[in-house]
PDB file of C-alpha atoms in Angstrom:
ATOM      1  CA  UNK A   1       0.000   0.000   0.000  1.00  0.00           C
ATOM      2  CA  UNK A   2       1.320   3.426  -0.930  1.00  0.00           C
ATOM      3  CA  UNK A   3       1.674   5.947   1.856  1.00  0.00           C
ATOM      4  CA  UNK A   4      -0.327   8.506  -0.123  1.00  0.00           C
ATOM      5  CA  UNK A   5      -3.109   7.560  -2.521  1.00  0.00           C
ATOM      6  CA  UNK A   6      -4.489   9.951  -5.101  1.00  0.00           C
ATOM      7  CA  UNK A   7      -6.774   9.241  -8.025  1.00  0.00           C
ATOM      8  CA  UNK A   8      -4.862  10.211 -11.183  1.00  0.00           C
ATOM      9  CA  UNK A   9      -8.017  11.126 -13.087  1.00  0.00           C
ATOM     10  CA  UNK A  10      -8.278  12.687 -15.572  1.00  0.00           C
ATOM     11  CA  UNK A  11     -11.026  14.891 -14.254  1.00  0.00           C
ATOM     12  CA  UNK A  12     -12.877  17.021 -16.791  1.00  0.00           C
ATOM     13  CA  UNK A  13     -15.274  19.760 -15.687  1.00  0.00           C
ATOM     14  CA  UNK A  14     -16.992  22.725 -17.302  1.00  0.00           C
ATOM     15  CA  UNK A  15     -15.850  26.238 -16.532  1.00  0.00           C
ATOM     16  CA  UNK A  16     -17.421  27.558 -13.344  1.00  0.00           C
ATOM     17  CA  UNK A  17     -17.795  24.150 -11.709  1.00  0.00           C
ATOM     18  CA  UNK A  18     -16.667  23.347  -8.199  1.00  0.00           C
ATOM     19  CA  UNK A  19     -13.794  20.883  -8.283  1.00  0.00           C
ATOM     20  CA  UNK A  20     -13.031  18.459  -5.475  1.00  0.00           C
ATOM     21  CA  UNK A  21      -9.633  16.781  -5.333  1.00  0.00           C
ATOM     22  CA  UNK A  22      -8.750  14.242  -2.666  1.00  0.00           C
ATOM     23  CA  UNK A  23      -5.974  12.183  -1.155  1.00  0.00           C
ATOM     24  CA  UNK A  24      -5.864   9.535   1.494  1.00  0.00           C
ATOM     25  CA  UNK A  25      -2.850   8.539   3.514  1.00  0.00           C
ATOM     26  CA  UNK A  26      -1.838   5.781   5.857  1.00  0.00           C
ATOM     27  CA  UNK A  27       0.680   7.350   8.240  1.00  0.00           C
ATOM     28  CA  UNK A  28      -1.035   8.993  11.176  1.00  0.00           C
ATOM     29  CA  UNK A  29       2.192  10.833  12.042  1.00  0.00           C
ATOM     30  CA  UNK A  30       1.842  13.218   9.090  1.00  0.00           C
ATOM     31  CA  UNK A  31       1.230  16.752  10.326  1.00  0.00           C
ATOM     32  CA  UNK A  32       1.849  19.037   7.349  1.00  0.00           C
ATOM     33  CA  UNK A  33      -0.264  18.714   4.245  1.00  0.00           C
ATOM     34  CA  UNK A  34       0.307  20.534   1.004  1.00  0.00           C
ATOM     35  CA  UNK A  35      -1.245  20.944  -2.413  1.00  0.00           C
ATOM     36  CA  UNK A  36       0.906  21.688  -5.432  1.00  0.00           C
ATOM     37  CA  UNK A  37      -0.141  22.613  -8.946  1.00  0.00           C
ATOM     38  CA  UNK A  38       1.981  21.453 -11.851  1.00  0.00           C
ATOM     39  CA  UNK A  39       1.525  22.623 -15.402  1.00  0.00           C
ATOM     40  CA  UNK A  40       2.750  20.407 -18.177  1.00  0.00           C
ATOM     41  CA  UNK A  41       6.549  20.154 -18.295  1.00  0.00           C
ATOM     42  CA  UNK A  42       6.974  22.593 -15.415  1.00  0.00           C
ATOM     43  CA  UNK A  43       7.977  22.241 -11.788  1.00  0.00           C
ATOM     44  CA  UNK A  44       5.293  22.103  -9.103  1.00  0.00           C
ATOM     45  CA  UNK A  45       4.189  25.311  -7.394  1.00  0.00           C
ATOM     46  CA  UNK A  46       2.890  25.407  -3.867  1.00  0.00           C
ATOM     47  CA  UNK A  47      -0.796  26.288  -3.702  1.00  0.00           C
ATOM     48  CA  UNK A  48      -1.702  25.744  -0.088  1.00  0.00           C
ATOM     49  CA  UNK A  49      -0.464  24.092   3.049  1.00  0.00           C
ATOM     50  CA  UNK A  50      -2.266  23.094   6.224  1.00  0.00           C
ATOM     51  CA  UNK A  51      -0.998  22.038   9.591  1.00  0.00           C
ATOM     52  CA  UNK A  52      -2.944  19.282  11.322  1.00  0.00           C
ATOM     53  CA  UNK A  53      -6.721  19.142  10.921  1.00  0.00           C
ATOM     54  CA  UNK A  54      -9.010  21.896   9.774  1.00  0.00           C
ATOM     55  CA  UNK A  55      -9.808  24.118   6.839  1.00  0.00           C
ATOM     56  CA  UNK A  56      -7.851  26.818   5.097  1.00  0.00           C
ATOM     57  CA  UNK A  57      -9.171  29.155   2.454  1.00  0.00           C
ATOM     58  CA  UNK A  58      -7.280  31.246  -0.089  1.00  0.00           C
ATOM     59  CA  UNK A  59      -9.349  32.930  -2.749  1.00  0.00           C
ATOM     60  CA  UNK A  60     -11.075  30.254  -4.824  1.00  0.00           C
ATOM     61  CA  UNK A  61      -9.143  27.457  -3.106  1.00  0.00           C
ATOM     62  CA  UNK A  62     -10.059  25.659   0.110  1.00  0.00           C
ATOM     63  CA  UNK A  63      -7.950  22.937   1.689  1.00  0.00           C
ATOM     64  CA  UNK A  64      -9.419  20.539   4.230  1.00  0.00           C
ATOM     65  CA  UNK A  65      -7.691  18.006   6.421  1.00  0.00           C
ATOM     66  CA  UNK A  66      -9.474  15.276   8.350  1.00  0.00           C
ATOM     67  CA  UNK A  67      -6.822  13.469  10.345  1.00  0.00           C
ATOM     68  CA  UNK A  68      -9.308  11.075  11.915  1.00  0.00           C
ATOM     69  CA  UNK A  69     -10.121   9.728   8.453  1.00  0.00           C
ATOM     70  CA  UNK A  70      -6.621  10.324   7.047  1.00  0.00           C
ATOM     71  CA  UNK A  71      -8.239  12.252   4.218  1.00  0.00           C
ATOM     72  CA  UNK A  72      -7.391  15.601   2.686  1.00  0.00           C
ATOM     73  CA  UNK A  73      -9.225  17.628   0.071  1.00  0.00           C
ATOM     74  CA  UNK A  74      -8.735  20.627  -2.162  1.00  0.00           C
ATOM     75  CA  UNK A  75     -11.769  22.472  -3.450  1.00  0.00           C
ATOM     76  CA  UNK A  76     -11.618  24.893  -6.351  1.00  0.00           C
ATOM     77  CA  UNK A  77     -14.601  27.207  -6.751  1.00  0.00           C
ATOM     78  CA  UNK A  78     -15.574  28.866 -10.013  1.00  0.00           C
ATOM     79  CA  UNK A  79     -13.023  26.811 -11.902  1.00  0.00           C
ATOM     80  CA  UNK A  80     -11.305  28.422 -14.876  1.00  0.00           C
ATOM     81  CA  UNK A  81      -9.579  26.952 -17.939  1.00  0.00           C
ATOM     82  CA  UNK A  82      -6.329  28.291 -16.478  1.00  0.00           C
ATOM     83  CA  UNK A  83      -6.818  25.877 -13.574  1.00  0.00           C
ATOM     84  CA  UNK A  84      -6.204  22.995 -15.970  1.00  0.00           C
ATOM     85  CA  UNK A  85      -3.119  21.283 -14.566  1.00  0.00           C
ATOM     86  CA  UNK A  86      -2.045  18.338 -12.457  1.00  0.00           C
ATOM     87  CA  UNK A  87      -2.691  18.752  -8.743  1.00  0.00           C
ATOM     88  CA  UNK A  88      -0.396  16.930  -6.367  1.00  0.00           C
ATOM     89  CA  UNK A  89      -0.999  16.423  -2.695  1.00  0.00           C
ATOM     90  CA  UNK A  90       2.077  16.119  -0.519  1.00  0.00           C
ATOM     91  CA  UNK A  91       2.817  15.375   3.099  1.00  0.00           C
ATOM     92  CA  UNK A  92       5.846  16.047   5.181  1.00  0.00           C
ATOM     93  CA  UNK A  93       7.265  12.667   6.043  1.00  0.00           C
ATOM     94  CA  UNK A  94       9.991  13.621   8.480  1.00  0.00           C
ATOM     95  CA  UNK A  95      13.342  15.382   7.938  1.00  0.00           C
ATOM     96  CA  UNK A  96      11.469  17.856   5.729  1.00  0.00           C
ATOM     97  CA  UNK A  97      11.014  15.185   3.049  1.00  0.00           C
ATOM     98  CA  UNK A  98       7.836  15.422   1.036  1.00  0.00           C
ATOM     99  CA  UNK A  99       5.830  12.383   0.015  1.00  0.00           C
ATOM    100  CA  UNK A 100       3.708  13.070  -3.015  1.00  0.00           C
ATOM    101  CA  UNK A 101       0.516  11.567  -4.298  1.00  0.00           C
ATOM    102  CA  UNK A 102       0.354  10.462  -7.915  1.00  0.00           C
ATOM    103  CA  UNK A 103      -1.317  13.713  -8.969  1.00  0.00           C
ATOM    104  CA  UNK A 104      -4.770  14.290 -10.439  1.00  0.00           C
ATOM    105  CA  UNK A 105      -4.992  15.717 -13.942  1.00  0.00           C
ATOM    106  CA  UNK A 106      -7.700  18.350 -14.165  1.00  0.00           C
ATOM    107  CA  UNK A 107      -9.114  19.788 -17.372  1.00  0.00           C
ATOM    108  CA  UNK A 108     -11.515  22.737 -17.192  1.00  0.00           C
ATOM    109  CA  UNK A 109     -13.209  23.297 -20.507  1.00  0.00           C
ATOM    110  CA  UNK A 110     -14.877  26.558 -21.565  1.00  0.00           C
TER     111      UNK A 110
ATOM    112  CA  UNK B   1      10.700  35.729  -3.835  1.00  0.00           C
ATOM    113  CA  UNK B   2      11.799  32.089  -3.476  1.00  0.00           C
ATOM    114  CA  UNK B   3      12.730  31.493  -7.096  1.00  0.00           C
ATOM    115  CA  UNK B   4      14.603  28.358  -8.101  1.00  0.00           C
ATOM    116  CA  UNK B   5      16.140  27.906 -11.531  1.00  0.00           C
ATOM    117  CA  UNK B   6      17.464  24.864 -13.324  1.00  0.00           C
ATOM    118  CA  UNK B   7      19.836  24.568 -16.229  1.00  0.00           C
ATOM    119  CA  UNK B   8      19.550  23.183 -18.802  1.00  0.00           C
ATOM    120  CA  UNK B   9      15.810  22.909 -19.280  1.00  0.00           C
ATOM    121  CA  UNK B  10      16.271  20.151 -21.810  1.00  0.00           C
ATOM    122  CA  UNK B  11      19.229  17.976 -22.740  1.00  0.00           C
ATOM    123  CA  UNK B  12      19.785  15.098 -25.115  1.00  0.00           C
ATOM    124  CA  UNK B  13      22.868  12.960 -24.663  1.00  0.00           C
ATOM    125  CA  UNK B  14      24.268   9.723 -25.982  1.00  0.00           C
ATOM    126  CA  UNK B  15      24.303   6.557 -23.973  1.00  0.00           C
ATOM    127  CA  UNK B  16      27.461   6.279 -21.879  1.00  0.00           C
ATOM    128  CA  UNK B  17      28.079   9.988 -21.501  1.00  0.00           C
ATOM    129  CA  UNK B  18      27.588  12.102 -18.387  1.00  0.00           C
ATOM    130  CA  UNK B  19      25.245  15.030 -17.940  1.00  0.00           C
ATOM    131  CA  UNK B  20      25.312  17.756 -15.310  1.00  0.00           C
ATOM    132  CA  UNK B  21      22.186  19.594 -14.182  1.00  0.00           C
ATOM    133  CA  UNK B  22      22.394  22.779 -12.132  1.00  0.00           C
ATOM    134  CA  UNK B  23      19.900  23.968  -9.552  1.00  0.00           C
ATOM    135  CA  UNK B  24      20.131  27.505  -8.208  1.00  0.00           C
ATOM    136  CA  UNK B  25      18.167  29.433  -5.615  1.00  0.00           C
ATOM    137  CA  UNK B  26      18.109  32.927  -7.074  1.00  0.00           C
ATOM    138  CA  UNK B  27      16.890  35.132  -4.258  1.00  0.00           C
ATOM    139  CA  UNK B  28      17.490  33.158  -1.086  1.00  0.00           C
ATOM    140  CA  UNK B  29      20.016  30.897   0.542  1.00  0.00           C
ATOM    141  CA  UNK B  30      18.902  27.293   0.551  1.00  0.00           C
ATOM    142  CA  UNK B  31      19.847  25.270   3.588  1.00  0.00           C
ATOM    143  CA  UNK B  32      18.674  22.114   1.897  1.00  0.00           C
ATOM    144  CA  UNK B  33      18.135  21.088  -1.699  1.00  0.00           C
ATOM    145  CA  UNK B  34      16.242  18.078  -2.937  1.00  0.00           C
ATOM    146  CA  UNK B  35      16.431  16.185  -6.218  1.00  0.00           C
ATOM    147  CA  UNK B  36      13.418  14.385  -7.673  1.00  0.00           C
ATOM    148  CA  UNK B  37      12.712  12.485 -10.834  1.00  0.00           C
ATOM    149  CA  UNK B  38       9.347  12.224 -12.470  1.00  0.00           C
ATOM    150  CA  UNK B  39       8.320   9.751 -15.145  1.00  0.00           C
ATOM    151  CA  UNK B  40       5.456  10.638 -17.508  1.00  0.00           C
ATOM    152  CA  UNK B  41       2.104  10.810 -15.750  1.00  0.00           C
ATOM    153  CA  UNK B  42       3.678   9.743 -12.493  1.00  0.00           C
ATOM    154  CA  UNK B  43       4.417  11.554  -9.291  1.00  0.00           C
ATOM    155  CA  UNK B  44       7.679  12.979  -8.045  1.00  0.00           C
ATOM    156  CA  UNK B  45      10.048  10.491  -6.500  1.00  0.00           C
ATOM    157  CA  UNK B  46      12.674  11.841  -4.142  1.00  0.00           C
ATOM    158  CA  UNK B  47      16.164  10.792  -5.148  1.00  0.00           C
ATOM    159  CA  UNK B  48      18.336  12.563  -2.608  1.00  0.00           C
ATOM    160  CA  UNK B  49      18.600  15.349  -0.089  1.00  0.00           C
ATOM    161  CA  UNK B  50      21.641  17.584   0.067  1.00  0.00           C
ATOM    162  CA  UNK B  51      22.853  20.142   2.555  1.00  0.00           C
ATOM    163  CA  UNK B  52      25.523  22.677   1.738  1.00  0.00           C
ATOM    164  CA  UNK B  53      28.988  21.377   2.467  1.00  0.00           C
ATOM    165  CA  UNK B  54      28.006  17.836   3.342  1.00  0.00           C
ATOM    166  CA  UNK B  55      27.389  14.590   1.520  1.00  0.00           C
ATOM    167  CA  UNK B  56      23.997  13.992   0.026  1.00  0.00           C
ATOM    168  CA  UNK B  57      21.602  11.500   1.552  1.00  0.00           C
ATOM    169  CA  UNK B  58      20.214   9.150  -1.066  1.00  0.00           C
ATOM    170  CA  UNK B  59      16.875   7.399  -0.980  1.00  0.00           C
ATOM    171  CA  UNK B  60      16.745   3.652  -1.031  1.00  0.00           C
ATOM    172  CA  UNK B  61      17.327   2.269  -4.496  1.00  0.00           C
ATOM    173  CA  UNK B  62      19.101   5.358  -5.853  1.00  0.00           C
ATOM    174  CA  UNK B  63      22.693   4.680  -6.884  1.00  0.00           C
ATOM    175  CA  UNK B  64      24.920   7.341  -5.393  1.00  0.00           C
ATOM    176  CA  UNK B  65      27.767   6.545  -7.793  1.00  0.00           C
ATOM    177  CA  UNK B  66      25.499   7.042 -10.748  1.00  0.00           C
ATOM    178  CA  UNK B  67      23.745  10.187  -9.569  1.00  0.00           C
ATOM    179  CA  UNK B  68      26.449  12.434  -8.169  1.00  0.00           C
ATOM    180  CA  UNK B  69      25.229  15.377  -6.155  1.00  0.00           C
ATOM    181  CA  UNK B  70      27.346  18.341  -5.197  1.00  0.00           C
ATOM    182  CA  UNK B  71      26.069  21.148  -2.998  1.00  0.00           C
ATOM    183  CA  UNK B  72      29.011  23.534  -3.021  1.00  0.00           C
ATOM    184  CA  UNK B  73      27.240  26.673  -1.877  1.00  0.00           C
ATOM    185  CA  UNK B  74      23.993  27.829  -0.315  1.00  0.00           C
ATOM    186  CA  UNK B  75      22.627  28.746  -3.728  1.00  0.00           C
ATOM    187  CA  UNK B  76      23.878  25.969  -5.997  1.00  0.00           C
ATOM    188  CA  UNK B  77      23.475  22.219  -6.178  1.00  0.00           C
ATOM    189  CA  UNK B  78      24.379  20.025  -9.125  1.00  0.00           C
ATOM    190  CA  UNK B  79      23.241  16.576 -10.172  1.00  0.00           C
ATOM    191  CA  UNK B  80      25.496  14.632 -12.521  1.00  0.00           C
ATOM    192  CA  UNK B  81      24.071  11.581 -14.230  1.00  0.00           C
ATOM    193  CA  UNK B  82      27.097   9.447 -14.993  1.00  0.00           C
ATOM    194  CA  UNK B  83      27.275   6.888 -17.790  1.00  0.00           C
ATOM    195  CA  UNK B  84      23.714   7.663 -18.756  1.00  0.00           C
ATOM    196  CA  UNK B  85      21.492   4.985 -20.249  1.00  0.00           C
ATOM    197  CA  UNK B  86      18.118   5.286 -22.003  1.00  0.00           C
ATOM    198  CA  UNK B  87      16.327   4.194 -18.820  1.00  0.00           C
ATOM    199  CA  UNK B  88      17.701   7.334 -17.128  1.00  0.00           C
ATOM    200  CA  UNK B  89      15.583   9.433 -19.475  1.00  0.00           C
ATOM    201  CA  UNK B  90      13.223  11.340 -17.228  1.00  0.00           C
ATOM    202  CA  UNK B  91      12.190  14.723 -15.899  1.00  0.00           C
ATOM    203  CA  UNK B  92      14.546  15.806 -13.121  1.00  0.00           C
ATOM    204  CA  UNK B  93      13.320  18.469 -10.720  1.00  0.00           C
ATOM    205  CA  UNK B  94      15.136  20.141  -7.863  1.00  0.00           C
ATOM    206  CA  UNK B  95      13.678  22.002  -4.933  1.00  0.00           C
ATOM    207  CA  UNK B  96      15.129  24.187  -2.225  1.00  0.00           C
ATOM    208  CA  UNK B  97      14.177  24.881   1.338  1.00  0.00           C
ATOM    209  CA  UNK B  98      14.969  28.194   2.974  1.00  0.00           C
ATOM    210  CA  UNK B  99      15.026  27.145   6.579  1.00  0.00           C
ATOM    211  CA  UNK B 100      16.410  24.055   8.238  1.00  0.00           C
ATOM    212  CA  UNK B 101      13.152  23.375  10.063  1.00  0.00           C
ATOM    213  CA  UNK B 102      10.878  24.272   7.190  1.00  0.00           C
ATOM    214  CA  UNK B 103       8.829  21.815   5.220  1.00  0.00           C
ATOM    215  CA  UNK B 104       8.225  24.413   2.489  1.00  0.00           C
ATOM    216  CA  UNK B 105      10.053  23.570  -0.713  1.00  0.00           C
ATOM    217  CA  UNK B 106      10.324  25.738  -3.784  1.00  0.00           C
ATOM    218  CA  UNK B 107      10.668  23.852  -7.008  1.00  0.00           C
ATOM    219  CA  UNK B 108      12.677  24.551 -10.100  1.00  0.00           C
ATOM    220  CA  UNK B 109      11.147  24.267 -13.573  1.00  0.00           C
ATOM    221  CA  UNK B 110      12.698  20.865 -14.204  1.00  0.00           C
ATOM    222  CA  UNK B 111      15.154  19.394 -16.714  1.00  0.00           C
ATOM    223  CA  UNK B 112      14.040  16.977 -19.395  1.00  0.00           C
ATOM    224  CA  UNK B 113      16.813  14.421 -19.986  1.00  0.00           C
ATOM    225  CA  UNK B 114      16.697  12.182 -23.038  1.00  0.00           C
ATOM    226  CA  UNK B 115      19.381   9.542 -23.446  1.00  0.00           C
ATOM    227  CA  UNK B 116      19.672   8.103 -26.954  1.00  0.00           C
TER     228      UNK B 116
END
């Protein structure tokens, strides 16, 4: 079993839709949870990070962490074609190492 | 702030030759740099962690004699793929962390290596 599971998609939605992206994990020791966005043939860019359980909102993006279920989510409201990318969840696995999910490919069509 | 560059962005080399990839933190000093590889439609796999002035720590299964990492300064780390083979063809990405206790990593744009 992988430490971090993420559905690779692809996920296709119409412009303006609410997008829900999710990851599950197995290690209850994880405390820091991150979401990265990666455009094709580019390096990942940090979108949001959350410490422990709870919600965090930044503009159209909301990150949720449920440690009891070992489940994290990223919601994108009013999705735009420019949001089309691969979204990677990541968790800090000790010694500042990041463990990434497989990434979910999102396509937002006009 | 927190910009990381990589050079070259794309390189093609012949089997058996060596290739060096540079990773630079442009506007901050990086206490730690990380090297990842990413195969098509797959996630990032950590290869090694390097701290300035010390030997890199390699992940299990990564050959340290094949993937030489040098972290000579707080703004520069290099990855040399020695005696490259076609199976080494991949997307190599570096990241840098500003603070020793920080989990935040800033990623470079990646280097596409093709070995023919």
